[in-house]
mmCIF file of C-alpha atoms and ligand atoms in Angstrom:
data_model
loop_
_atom_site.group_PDB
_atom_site.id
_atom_site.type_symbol
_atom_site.label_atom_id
_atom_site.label_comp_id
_atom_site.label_asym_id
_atom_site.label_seq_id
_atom_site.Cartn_x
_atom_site.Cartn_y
_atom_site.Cartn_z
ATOM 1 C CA UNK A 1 0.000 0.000 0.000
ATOM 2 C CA UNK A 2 1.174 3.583 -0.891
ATOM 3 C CA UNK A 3 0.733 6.166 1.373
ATOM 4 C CA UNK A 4 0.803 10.062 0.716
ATOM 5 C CA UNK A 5 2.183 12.162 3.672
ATOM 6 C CA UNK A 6 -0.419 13.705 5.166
ATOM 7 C CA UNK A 7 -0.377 15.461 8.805
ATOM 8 C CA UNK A 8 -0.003 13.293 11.653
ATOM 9 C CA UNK A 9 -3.665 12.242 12.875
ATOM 10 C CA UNK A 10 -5.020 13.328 15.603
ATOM 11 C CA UNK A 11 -4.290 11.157 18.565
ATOM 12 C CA UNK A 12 -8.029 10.353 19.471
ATOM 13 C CA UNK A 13 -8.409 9.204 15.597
ATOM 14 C CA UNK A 14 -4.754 7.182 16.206
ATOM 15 C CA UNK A 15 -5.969 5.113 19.267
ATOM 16 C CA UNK A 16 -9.633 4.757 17.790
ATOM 17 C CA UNK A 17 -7.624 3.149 14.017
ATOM 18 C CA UNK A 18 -5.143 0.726 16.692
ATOM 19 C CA UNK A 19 -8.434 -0.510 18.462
ATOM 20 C CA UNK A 20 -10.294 -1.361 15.351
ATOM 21 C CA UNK A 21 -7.596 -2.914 13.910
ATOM 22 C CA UNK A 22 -7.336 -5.083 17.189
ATOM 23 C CA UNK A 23 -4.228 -4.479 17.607
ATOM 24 C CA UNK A 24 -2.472 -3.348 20.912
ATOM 25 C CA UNK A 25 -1.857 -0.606 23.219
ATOM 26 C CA UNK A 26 1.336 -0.224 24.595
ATOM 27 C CA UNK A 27 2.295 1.711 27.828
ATOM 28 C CA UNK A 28 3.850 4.249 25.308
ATOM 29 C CA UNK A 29 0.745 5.385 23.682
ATOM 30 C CA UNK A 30 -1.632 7.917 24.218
ATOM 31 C CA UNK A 31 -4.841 6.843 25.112
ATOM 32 C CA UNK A 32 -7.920 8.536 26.558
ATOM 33 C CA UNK A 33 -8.077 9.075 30.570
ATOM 34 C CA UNK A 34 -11.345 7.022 30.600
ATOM 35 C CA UNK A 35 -9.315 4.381 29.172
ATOM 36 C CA UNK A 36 -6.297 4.366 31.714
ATOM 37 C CA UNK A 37 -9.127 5.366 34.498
ATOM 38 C CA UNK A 38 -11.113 1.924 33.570
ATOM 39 C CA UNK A 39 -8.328 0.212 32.825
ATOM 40 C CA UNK A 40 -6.268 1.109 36.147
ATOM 41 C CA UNK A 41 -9.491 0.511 37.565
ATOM 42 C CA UNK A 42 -10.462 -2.793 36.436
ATOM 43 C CA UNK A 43 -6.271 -4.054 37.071
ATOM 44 C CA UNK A 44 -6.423 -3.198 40.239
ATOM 45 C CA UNK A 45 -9.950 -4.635 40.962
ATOM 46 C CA UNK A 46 -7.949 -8.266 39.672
ATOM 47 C CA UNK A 47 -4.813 -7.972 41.642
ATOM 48 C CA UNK A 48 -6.474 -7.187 44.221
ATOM 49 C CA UNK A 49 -9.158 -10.438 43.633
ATOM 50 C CA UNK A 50 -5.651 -12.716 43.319
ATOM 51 C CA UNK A 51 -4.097 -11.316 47.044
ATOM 52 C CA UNK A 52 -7.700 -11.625 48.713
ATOM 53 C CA UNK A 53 -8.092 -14.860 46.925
ATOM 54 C CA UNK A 54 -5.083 -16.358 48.953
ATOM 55 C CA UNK A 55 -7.039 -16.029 52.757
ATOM 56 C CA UNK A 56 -9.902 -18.692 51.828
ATOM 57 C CA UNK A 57 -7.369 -21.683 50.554
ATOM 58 C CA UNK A 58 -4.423 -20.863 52.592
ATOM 59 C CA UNK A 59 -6.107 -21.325 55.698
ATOM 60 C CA UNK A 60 -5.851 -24.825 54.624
ATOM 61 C CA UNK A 61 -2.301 -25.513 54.459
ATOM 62 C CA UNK A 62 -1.774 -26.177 57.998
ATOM 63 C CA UNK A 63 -4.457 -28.157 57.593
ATOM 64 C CA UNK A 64 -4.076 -30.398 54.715
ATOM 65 C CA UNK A 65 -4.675 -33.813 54.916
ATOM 66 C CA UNK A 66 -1.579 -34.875 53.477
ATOM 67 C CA UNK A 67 1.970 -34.212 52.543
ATOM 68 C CA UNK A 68 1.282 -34.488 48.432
ATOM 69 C CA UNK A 69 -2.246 -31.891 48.993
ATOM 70 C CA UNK A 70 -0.006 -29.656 51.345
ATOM 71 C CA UNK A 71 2.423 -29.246 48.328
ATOM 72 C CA UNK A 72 -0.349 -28.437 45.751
ATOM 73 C CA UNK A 73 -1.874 -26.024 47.796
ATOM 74 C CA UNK A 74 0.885 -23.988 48.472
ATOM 75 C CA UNK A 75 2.192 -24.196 44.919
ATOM 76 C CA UNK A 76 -1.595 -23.073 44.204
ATOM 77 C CA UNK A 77 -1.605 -20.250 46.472
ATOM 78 C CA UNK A 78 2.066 -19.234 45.541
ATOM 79 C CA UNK A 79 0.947 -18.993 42.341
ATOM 80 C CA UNK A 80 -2.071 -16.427 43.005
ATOM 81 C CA UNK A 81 0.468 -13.831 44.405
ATOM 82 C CA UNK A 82 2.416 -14.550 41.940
ATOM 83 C CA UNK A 83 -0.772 -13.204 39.810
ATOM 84 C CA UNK A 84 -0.946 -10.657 42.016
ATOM 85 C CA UNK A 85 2.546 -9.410 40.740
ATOM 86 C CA UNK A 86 2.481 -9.585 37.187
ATOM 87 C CA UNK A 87 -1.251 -7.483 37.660
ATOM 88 C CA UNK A 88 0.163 -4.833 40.119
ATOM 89 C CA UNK A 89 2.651 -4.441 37.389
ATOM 90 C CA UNK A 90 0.350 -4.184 34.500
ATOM 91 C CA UNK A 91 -1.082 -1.337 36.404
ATOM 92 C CA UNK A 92 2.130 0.391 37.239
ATOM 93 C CA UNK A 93 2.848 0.794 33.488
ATOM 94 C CA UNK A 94 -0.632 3.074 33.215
ATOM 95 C CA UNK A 95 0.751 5.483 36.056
ATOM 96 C CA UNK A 96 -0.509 3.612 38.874
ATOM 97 C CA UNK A 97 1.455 3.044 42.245
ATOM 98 C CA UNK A 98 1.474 -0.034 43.588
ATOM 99 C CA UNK A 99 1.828 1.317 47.529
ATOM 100 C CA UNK A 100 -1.700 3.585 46.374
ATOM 101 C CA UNK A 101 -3.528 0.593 45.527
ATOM 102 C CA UNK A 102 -2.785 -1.560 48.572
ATOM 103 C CA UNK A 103 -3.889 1.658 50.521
ATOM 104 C CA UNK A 104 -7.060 1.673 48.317
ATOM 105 C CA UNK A 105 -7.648 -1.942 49.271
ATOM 106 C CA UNK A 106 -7.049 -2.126 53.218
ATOM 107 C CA UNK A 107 -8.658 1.332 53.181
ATOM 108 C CA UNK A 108 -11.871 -0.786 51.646
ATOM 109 C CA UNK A 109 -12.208 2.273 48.892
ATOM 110 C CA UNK A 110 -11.616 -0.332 46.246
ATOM 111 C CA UNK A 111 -13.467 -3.938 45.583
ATOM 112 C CA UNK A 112 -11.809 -7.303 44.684
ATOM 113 C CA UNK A 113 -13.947 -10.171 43.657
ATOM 114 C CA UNK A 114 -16.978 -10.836 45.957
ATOM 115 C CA UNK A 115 -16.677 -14.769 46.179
ATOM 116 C CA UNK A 116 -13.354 -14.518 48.377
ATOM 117 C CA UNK A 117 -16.013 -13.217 51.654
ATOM 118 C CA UNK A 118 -17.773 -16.593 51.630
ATOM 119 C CA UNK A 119 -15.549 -19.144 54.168
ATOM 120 C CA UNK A 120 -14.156 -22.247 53.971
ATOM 121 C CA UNK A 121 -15.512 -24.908 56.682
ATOM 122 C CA UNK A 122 -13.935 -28.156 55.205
ATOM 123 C CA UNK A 123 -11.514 -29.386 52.830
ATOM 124 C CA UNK A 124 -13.850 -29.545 49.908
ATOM 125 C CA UNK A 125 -13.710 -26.125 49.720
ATOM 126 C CA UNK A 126 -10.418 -26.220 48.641
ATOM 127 C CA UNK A 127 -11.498 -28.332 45.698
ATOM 128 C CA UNK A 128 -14.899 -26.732 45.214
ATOM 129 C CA UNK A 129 -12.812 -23.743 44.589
ATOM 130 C CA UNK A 130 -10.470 -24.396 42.038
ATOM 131 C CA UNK A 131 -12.956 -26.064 40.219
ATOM 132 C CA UNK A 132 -15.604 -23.143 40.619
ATOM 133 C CA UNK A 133 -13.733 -20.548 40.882
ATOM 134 C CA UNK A 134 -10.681 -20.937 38.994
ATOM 135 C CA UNK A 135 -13.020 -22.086 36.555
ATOM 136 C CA UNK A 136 -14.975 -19.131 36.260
ATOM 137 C CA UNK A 137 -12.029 -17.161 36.250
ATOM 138 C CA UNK A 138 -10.622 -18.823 32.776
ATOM 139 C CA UNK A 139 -14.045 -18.027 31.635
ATOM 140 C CA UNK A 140 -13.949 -14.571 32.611
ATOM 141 C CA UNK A 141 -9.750 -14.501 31.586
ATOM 142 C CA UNK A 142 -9.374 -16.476 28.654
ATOM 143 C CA UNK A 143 -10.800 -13.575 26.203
ATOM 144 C CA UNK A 144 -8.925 -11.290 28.520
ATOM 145 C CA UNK A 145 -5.692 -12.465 26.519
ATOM 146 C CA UNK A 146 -6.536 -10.847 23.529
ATOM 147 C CA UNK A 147 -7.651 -6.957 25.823
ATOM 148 C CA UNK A 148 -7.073 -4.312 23.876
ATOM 149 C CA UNK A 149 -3.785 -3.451 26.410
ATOM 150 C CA UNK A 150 -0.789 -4.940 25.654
ATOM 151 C CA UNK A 151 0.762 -5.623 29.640
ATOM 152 C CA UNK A 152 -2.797 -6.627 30.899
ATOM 153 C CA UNK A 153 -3.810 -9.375 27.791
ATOM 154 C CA UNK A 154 0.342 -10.211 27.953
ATOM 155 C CA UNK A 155 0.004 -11.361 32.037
ATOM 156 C CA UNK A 156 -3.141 -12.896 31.454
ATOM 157 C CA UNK A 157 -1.743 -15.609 28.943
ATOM 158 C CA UNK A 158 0.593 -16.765 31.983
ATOM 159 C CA UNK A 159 -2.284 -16.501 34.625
ATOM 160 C CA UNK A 160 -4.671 -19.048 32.416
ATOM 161 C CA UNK A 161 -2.123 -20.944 32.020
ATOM 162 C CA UNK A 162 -1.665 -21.446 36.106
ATOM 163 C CA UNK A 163 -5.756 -21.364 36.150
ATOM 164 C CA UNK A 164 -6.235 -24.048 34.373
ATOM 165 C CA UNK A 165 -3.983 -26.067 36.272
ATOM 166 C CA UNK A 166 -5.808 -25.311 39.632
ATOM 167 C CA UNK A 167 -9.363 -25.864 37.903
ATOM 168 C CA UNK A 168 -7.641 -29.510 37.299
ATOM 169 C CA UNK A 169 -6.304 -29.883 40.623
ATOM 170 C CA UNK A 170 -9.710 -29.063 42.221
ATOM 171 C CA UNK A 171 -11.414 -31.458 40.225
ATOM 172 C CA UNK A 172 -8.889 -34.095 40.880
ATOM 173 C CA UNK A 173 -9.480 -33.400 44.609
ATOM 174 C CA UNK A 174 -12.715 -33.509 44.309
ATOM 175 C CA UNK A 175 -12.699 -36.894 42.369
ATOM 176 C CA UNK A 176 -10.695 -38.444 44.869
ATOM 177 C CA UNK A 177 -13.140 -37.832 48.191
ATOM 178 C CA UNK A 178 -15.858 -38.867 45.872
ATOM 179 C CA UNK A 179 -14.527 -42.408 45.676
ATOM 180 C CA UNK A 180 -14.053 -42.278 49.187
ATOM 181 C CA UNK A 181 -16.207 -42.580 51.964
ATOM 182 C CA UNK A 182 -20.313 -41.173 52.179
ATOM 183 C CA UNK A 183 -19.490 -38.575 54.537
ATOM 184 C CA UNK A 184 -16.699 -37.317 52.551
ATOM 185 C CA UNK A 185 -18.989 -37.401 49.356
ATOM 186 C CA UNK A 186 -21.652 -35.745 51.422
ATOM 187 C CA UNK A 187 -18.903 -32.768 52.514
ATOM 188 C CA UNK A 188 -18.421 -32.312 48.386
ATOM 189 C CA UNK A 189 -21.970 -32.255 47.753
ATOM 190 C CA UNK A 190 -22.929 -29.435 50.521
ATOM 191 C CA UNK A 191 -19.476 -27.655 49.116
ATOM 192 C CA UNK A 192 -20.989 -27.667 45.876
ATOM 193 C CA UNK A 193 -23.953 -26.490 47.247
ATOM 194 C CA UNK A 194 -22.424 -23.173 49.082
ATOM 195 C CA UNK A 195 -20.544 -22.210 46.231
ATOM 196 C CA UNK A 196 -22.621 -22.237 43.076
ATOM 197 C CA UNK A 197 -24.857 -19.264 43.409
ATOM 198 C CA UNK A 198 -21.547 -17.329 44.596
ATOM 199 C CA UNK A 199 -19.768 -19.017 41.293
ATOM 200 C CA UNK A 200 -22.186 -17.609 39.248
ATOM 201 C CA UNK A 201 -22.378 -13.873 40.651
ATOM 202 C CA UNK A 202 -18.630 -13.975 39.403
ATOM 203 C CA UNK A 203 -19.403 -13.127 36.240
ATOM 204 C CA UNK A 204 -20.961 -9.596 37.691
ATOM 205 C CA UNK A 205 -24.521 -8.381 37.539
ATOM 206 C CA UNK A 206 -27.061 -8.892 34.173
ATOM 207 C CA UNK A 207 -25.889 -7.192 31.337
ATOM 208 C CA UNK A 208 -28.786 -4.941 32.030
ATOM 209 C CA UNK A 209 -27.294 -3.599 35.217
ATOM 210 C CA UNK A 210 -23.814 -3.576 34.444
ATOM 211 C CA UNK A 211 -22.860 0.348 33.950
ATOM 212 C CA UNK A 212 -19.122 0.133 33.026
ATOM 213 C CA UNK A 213 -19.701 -2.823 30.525
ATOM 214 C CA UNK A 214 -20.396 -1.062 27.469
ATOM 215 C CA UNK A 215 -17.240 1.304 26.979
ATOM 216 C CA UNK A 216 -14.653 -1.691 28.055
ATOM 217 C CA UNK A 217 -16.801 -4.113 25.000
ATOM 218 C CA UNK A 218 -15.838 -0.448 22.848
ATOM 219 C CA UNK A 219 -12.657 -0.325 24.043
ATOM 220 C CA UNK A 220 -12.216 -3.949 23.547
ATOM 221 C CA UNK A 221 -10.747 -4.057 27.046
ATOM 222 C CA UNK A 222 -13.193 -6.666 27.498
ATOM 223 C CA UNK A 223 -14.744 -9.429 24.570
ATOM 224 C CA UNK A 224 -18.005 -10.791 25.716
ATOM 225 C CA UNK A 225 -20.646 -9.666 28.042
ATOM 226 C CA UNK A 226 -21.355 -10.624 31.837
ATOM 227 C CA UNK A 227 -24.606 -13.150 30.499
ATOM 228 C CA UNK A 228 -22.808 -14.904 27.627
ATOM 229 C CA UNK A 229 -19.625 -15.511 30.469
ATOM 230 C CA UNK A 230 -21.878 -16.958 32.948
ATOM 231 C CA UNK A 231 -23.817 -19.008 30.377
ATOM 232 C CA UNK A 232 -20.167 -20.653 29.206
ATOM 233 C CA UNK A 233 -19.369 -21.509 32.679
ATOM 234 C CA UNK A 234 -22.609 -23.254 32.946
ATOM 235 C CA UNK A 235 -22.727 -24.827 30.038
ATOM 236 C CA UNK A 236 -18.775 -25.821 30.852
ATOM 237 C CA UNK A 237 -19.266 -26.976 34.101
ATOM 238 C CA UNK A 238 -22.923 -29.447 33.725
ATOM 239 C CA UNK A 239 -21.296 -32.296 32.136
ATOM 240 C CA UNK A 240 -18.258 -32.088 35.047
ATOM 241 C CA UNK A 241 -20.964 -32.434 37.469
ATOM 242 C CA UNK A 242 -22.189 -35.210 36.483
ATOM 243 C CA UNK A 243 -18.960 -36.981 35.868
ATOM 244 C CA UNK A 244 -18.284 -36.314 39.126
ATOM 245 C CA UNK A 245 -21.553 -37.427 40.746
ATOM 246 C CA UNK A 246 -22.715 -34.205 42.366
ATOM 247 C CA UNK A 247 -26.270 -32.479 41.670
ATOM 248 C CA UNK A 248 -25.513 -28.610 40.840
ATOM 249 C CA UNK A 249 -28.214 -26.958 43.499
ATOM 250 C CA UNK A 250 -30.705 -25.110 40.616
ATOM 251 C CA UNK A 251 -33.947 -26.914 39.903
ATOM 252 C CA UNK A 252 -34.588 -24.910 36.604
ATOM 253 C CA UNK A 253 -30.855 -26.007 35.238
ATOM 254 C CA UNK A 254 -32.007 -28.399 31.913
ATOM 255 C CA UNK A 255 -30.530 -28.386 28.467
ATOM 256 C CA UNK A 256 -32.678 -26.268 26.313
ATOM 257 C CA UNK A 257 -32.232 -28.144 22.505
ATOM 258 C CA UNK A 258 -33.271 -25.269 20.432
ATOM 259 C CA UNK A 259 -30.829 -22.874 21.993
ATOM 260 C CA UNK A 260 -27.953 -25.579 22.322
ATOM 261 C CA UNK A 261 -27.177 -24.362 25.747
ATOM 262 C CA UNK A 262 -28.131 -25.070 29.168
ATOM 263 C CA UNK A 263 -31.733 -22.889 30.795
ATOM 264 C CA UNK A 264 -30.673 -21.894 34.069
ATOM 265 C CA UNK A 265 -32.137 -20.370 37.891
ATOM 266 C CA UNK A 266 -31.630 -16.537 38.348
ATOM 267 C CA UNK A 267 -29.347 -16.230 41.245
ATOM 268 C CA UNK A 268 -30.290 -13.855 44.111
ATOM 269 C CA UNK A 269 -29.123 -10.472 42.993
ATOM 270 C CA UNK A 270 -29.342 -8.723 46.457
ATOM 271 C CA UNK A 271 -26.877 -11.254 47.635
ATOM 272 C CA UNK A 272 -24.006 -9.940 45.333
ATOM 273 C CA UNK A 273 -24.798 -6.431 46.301
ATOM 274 C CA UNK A 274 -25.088 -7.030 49.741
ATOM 275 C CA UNK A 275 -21.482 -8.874 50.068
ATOM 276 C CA UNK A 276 -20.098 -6.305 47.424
ATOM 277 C CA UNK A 277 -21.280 -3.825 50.302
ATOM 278 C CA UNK A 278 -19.264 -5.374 53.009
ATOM 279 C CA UNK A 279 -21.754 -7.727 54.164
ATOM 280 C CA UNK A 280 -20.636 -10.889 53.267
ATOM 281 C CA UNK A 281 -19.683 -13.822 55.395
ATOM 282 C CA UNK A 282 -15.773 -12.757 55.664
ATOM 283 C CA UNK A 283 -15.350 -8.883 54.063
ATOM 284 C CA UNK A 284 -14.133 -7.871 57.626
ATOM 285 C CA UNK A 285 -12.074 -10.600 58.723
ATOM 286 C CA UNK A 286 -10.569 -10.721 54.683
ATOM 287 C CA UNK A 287 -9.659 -6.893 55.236
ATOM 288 C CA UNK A 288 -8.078 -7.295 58.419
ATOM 289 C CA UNK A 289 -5.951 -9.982 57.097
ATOM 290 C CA UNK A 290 -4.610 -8.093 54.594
ATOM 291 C CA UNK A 291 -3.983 -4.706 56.249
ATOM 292 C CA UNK A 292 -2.206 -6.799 59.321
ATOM 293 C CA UNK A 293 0.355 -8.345 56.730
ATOM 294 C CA UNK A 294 0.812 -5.330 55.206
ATOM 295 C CA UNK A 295 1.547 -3.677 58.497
ATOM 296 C CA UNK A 296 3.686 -6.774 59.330
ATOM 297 C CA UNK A 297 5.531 -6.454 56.118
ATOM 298 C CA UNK A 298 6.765 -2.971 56.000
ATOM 299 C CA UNK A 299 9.994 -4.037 57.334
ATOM 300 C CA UNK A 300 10.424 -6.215 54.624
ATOM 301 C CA UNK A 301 9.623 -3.693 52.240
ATOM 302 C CA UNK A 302 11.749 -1.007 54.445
ATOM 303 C CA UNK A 303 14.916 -3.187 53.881
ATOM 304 C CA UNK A 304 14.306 -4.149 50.308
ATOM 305 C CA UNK A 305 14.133 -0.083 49.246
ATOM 306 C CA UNK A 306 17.485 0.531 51.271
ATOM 307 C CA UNK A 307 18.991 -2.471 49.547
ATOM 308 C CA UNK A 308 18.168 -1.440 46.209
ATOM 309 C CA UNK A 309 18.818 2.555 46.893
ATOM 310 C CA UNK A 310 22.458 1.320 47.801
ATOM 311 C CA UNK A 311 23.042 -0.858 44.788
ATOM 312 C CA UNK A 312 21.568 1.701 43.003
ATOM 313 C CA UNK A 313 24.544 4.358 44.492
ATOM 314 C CA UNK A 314 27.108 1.744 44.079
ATOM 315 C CA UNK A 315 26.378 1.010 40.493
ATOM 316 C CA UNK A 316 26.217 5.010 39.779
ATOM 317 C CA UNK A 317 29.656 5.166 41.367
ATOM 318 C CA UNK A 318 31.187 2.944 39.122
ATOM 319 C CA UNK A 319 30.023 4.534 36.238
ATOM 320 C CA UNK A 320 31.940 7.300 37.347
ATOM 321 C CA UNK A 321 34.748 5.925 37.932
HETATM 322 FE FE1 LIG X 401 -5.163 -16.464 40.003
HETATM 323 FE FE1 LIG X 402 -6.214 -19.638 40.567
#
C-alpha cells in the first residue's frame, strides 16, 4: 500500500484506528483518561481479587490432609500472588502506584472479587474452589488475553495458564473424596452447594445492570458480556458435574435443545450487592488480614528499598569511575 504524507492524525483518531484494527496498546501510547481510568481501575480490581483470593485456601495448608495436597496447595496459592505481581505491574505501566492501591484496598475504597467473603468450613472447599472458581475465572480470563492493552492481555496468557492447572487440581481433589467414603462425598456435595450461586455472581450483575460494561466491550478491554460468560461456565461446568456425581443446586438447570445451551435459575441479585457492600460472610475478617500483613511487612519492604537505593549508588559510582 502507498501512502501520501499527510499530517499526523489526531491522537483520538490514532488510538480509535489501533483498536479497530485489534491491535495493541502499549504503555507508550496515548490513550484517553477514561481508558487508563477503567483500565487502572479494572487491574487493580484483579490484583487485588488474586491477594484476597489467597485467605480462603491458605487457611488450609496447615491443615491439609496430606503431605502431596499440602504441596499443591501452596504451589496453588504461591501462584495467586504470583498473579498478584504480574497485575500490580500491568497497572504500574498506566501510572498507577502499587503502595496507592494496597492503601485503596485495606482502606476498603476499592473492591476485589466478591466470592473470596464466603468461608471455607472443610476441605472440599479447597477443591470446590479451584474447580468453581478458577473455573470461572478462565471463563472470565481467557478472552482477557486478547484486551485491547498490551501488559494486561500479555500477564493474562501466563495466569490461564496457572488457572487451568488449579481448575484440574480441584477437580482431581474432588474426584478423589468422591470415591471415598459417604461422609466425605456428602462434605463435596454441601461444598458444591455453598458455592454455586456465589460461582455464578462472578461473572458480575445482568448485562442490564452492568454500567461500566459497554465502553470496556468499545474499548475492547473486554470481549463478551457478563450473560454470555456466565452461560459458558454453565454450560462448561454441567457435564463435570455429572462426571463427578454431584447435583448442581438449581432446579430450573435443563438443556434447552433449540438454543444448544443449558436454561438456568436466576441467582439472588441482592446477595451480590449485599457482600459487594461489606456484608458478606468474611469482608471484615478478609480486610483485616490483609492490612495486618501489610503492616507486618513494611519491614520487609523497608529493607528491600534501602537495599536497592544502595546498589543503586554503588552502580552510579562505578560509572563514574
Ligand atoms: Fe489467580
Ligand atoms: Fe487460581
Amino acid at each position: 500500500m502507498t501512502t501520501t504524507p499527510t499530517a499526523p492524525a489526531p491522537l483520538q483518531e490514532q488510538f480509535d484506528a489501533t483498536i479497530a484494527r485489534d491491535q495493541r496498546i502499549e504503555p507508550r501510547d496515548w490513550m484517553p483518561d477514561g481508558y487508563r481510568k477503567t483500565l487502572i481501575r479494572q487491574i487493580a480490581q484483579h490484583a487485588h481479587s488474586e491477594i484476597i483470593g489467597m485467605q480462603p485456601e491458605g487457611e488450609w495448608i496447615t491443615r491439609a490432609p496430606s503431605l502431596r495436597r499440602k504441596a499443591i496447595l501452596f504451589a496453588k496459592v504461591q501462584d495467586e500472588a504470583g498473579h498478584g505481581l504480574y497485575l500490580y505491574s500491568a497497572a504500574e505501566t498506566l501510572g498507577a502506584d502499587r503502595a496507592d492501591l494496597t492503601e485503596r484496598l485495606i482502606e476498603g475504597r476499592q473492591k476485589y472479587s466478591s466470592i473470596f467473603n464466603y468461608p471455607t468450613p472443610t476441605f472440599a472447599d479447597v477443591g470446590v474452589i479451584g474447580w468453581f472458581v478458577d473455573g470461572a475465572a478462565i471463563c472470565n480470563q481467557v478472552p482477557l488475553c486478547r484486551s485491547s492493552y498490551g501488559p494486561y492481555a500479555r500477564a493474562m496468557v501466563r495466569i490461564c495458564k496457572e488457572e487451568s492447572f488449579h481448575q484440574r487440581q480441584g477437580y482431581e481433589l474432588l474426584l478423589t473424596m468422591m470415591r471415598g467414603t459417604e461422609a466425605q462425598r456428602e462434605m463435596v456435595q454441601d461444598a458444591v452447594d455453598r458455592w454455586w450461586w456465589p460461582s455464578l455472581m462472578m461473572f458480575g450483575p445482568p448485562d442490564g445492570d452492568s454500567p461500566n460494561s459497554a465502553a470496556s466491550m468499545a474499548w475492547k478491554i473486554k470481549r463478551h458480556s457478563n450473560d454470555e460468560l456466565r452461560q459458558r461456565f454453565v454450560d462448561m461446568t454441567v457435564p463435570q458435574a455429572e462426571k463427578l456425581g454431584v447435583t448442581l443446586p438449581d432446579p430450573d438447570l435443563r438443556w434447552n435443545e433449540e438454543r444448544g445451551r443449558h436454561d438456568f435459575g436466576t441467582p439472588d441479585w441482592s446477595e451480590l450487592q449485599r457482600v459487594i457492600r461489606g456484608d458478606g460472610p468474611c469482608n471484615t475478617e478478609r480486610v483485616a488480614r490483609r492490612r495486618s500483613a501489610h503492616e507486618e511487612g513494611a519491614w520487609v519492604r523497608q529493607a528491600a528499598a534501602a537495599h536497592a537505593a544502595r546498589r543503586a549508588a554503588r552502580a552510579e559510582k562505578e560509572v563514574a569511575a
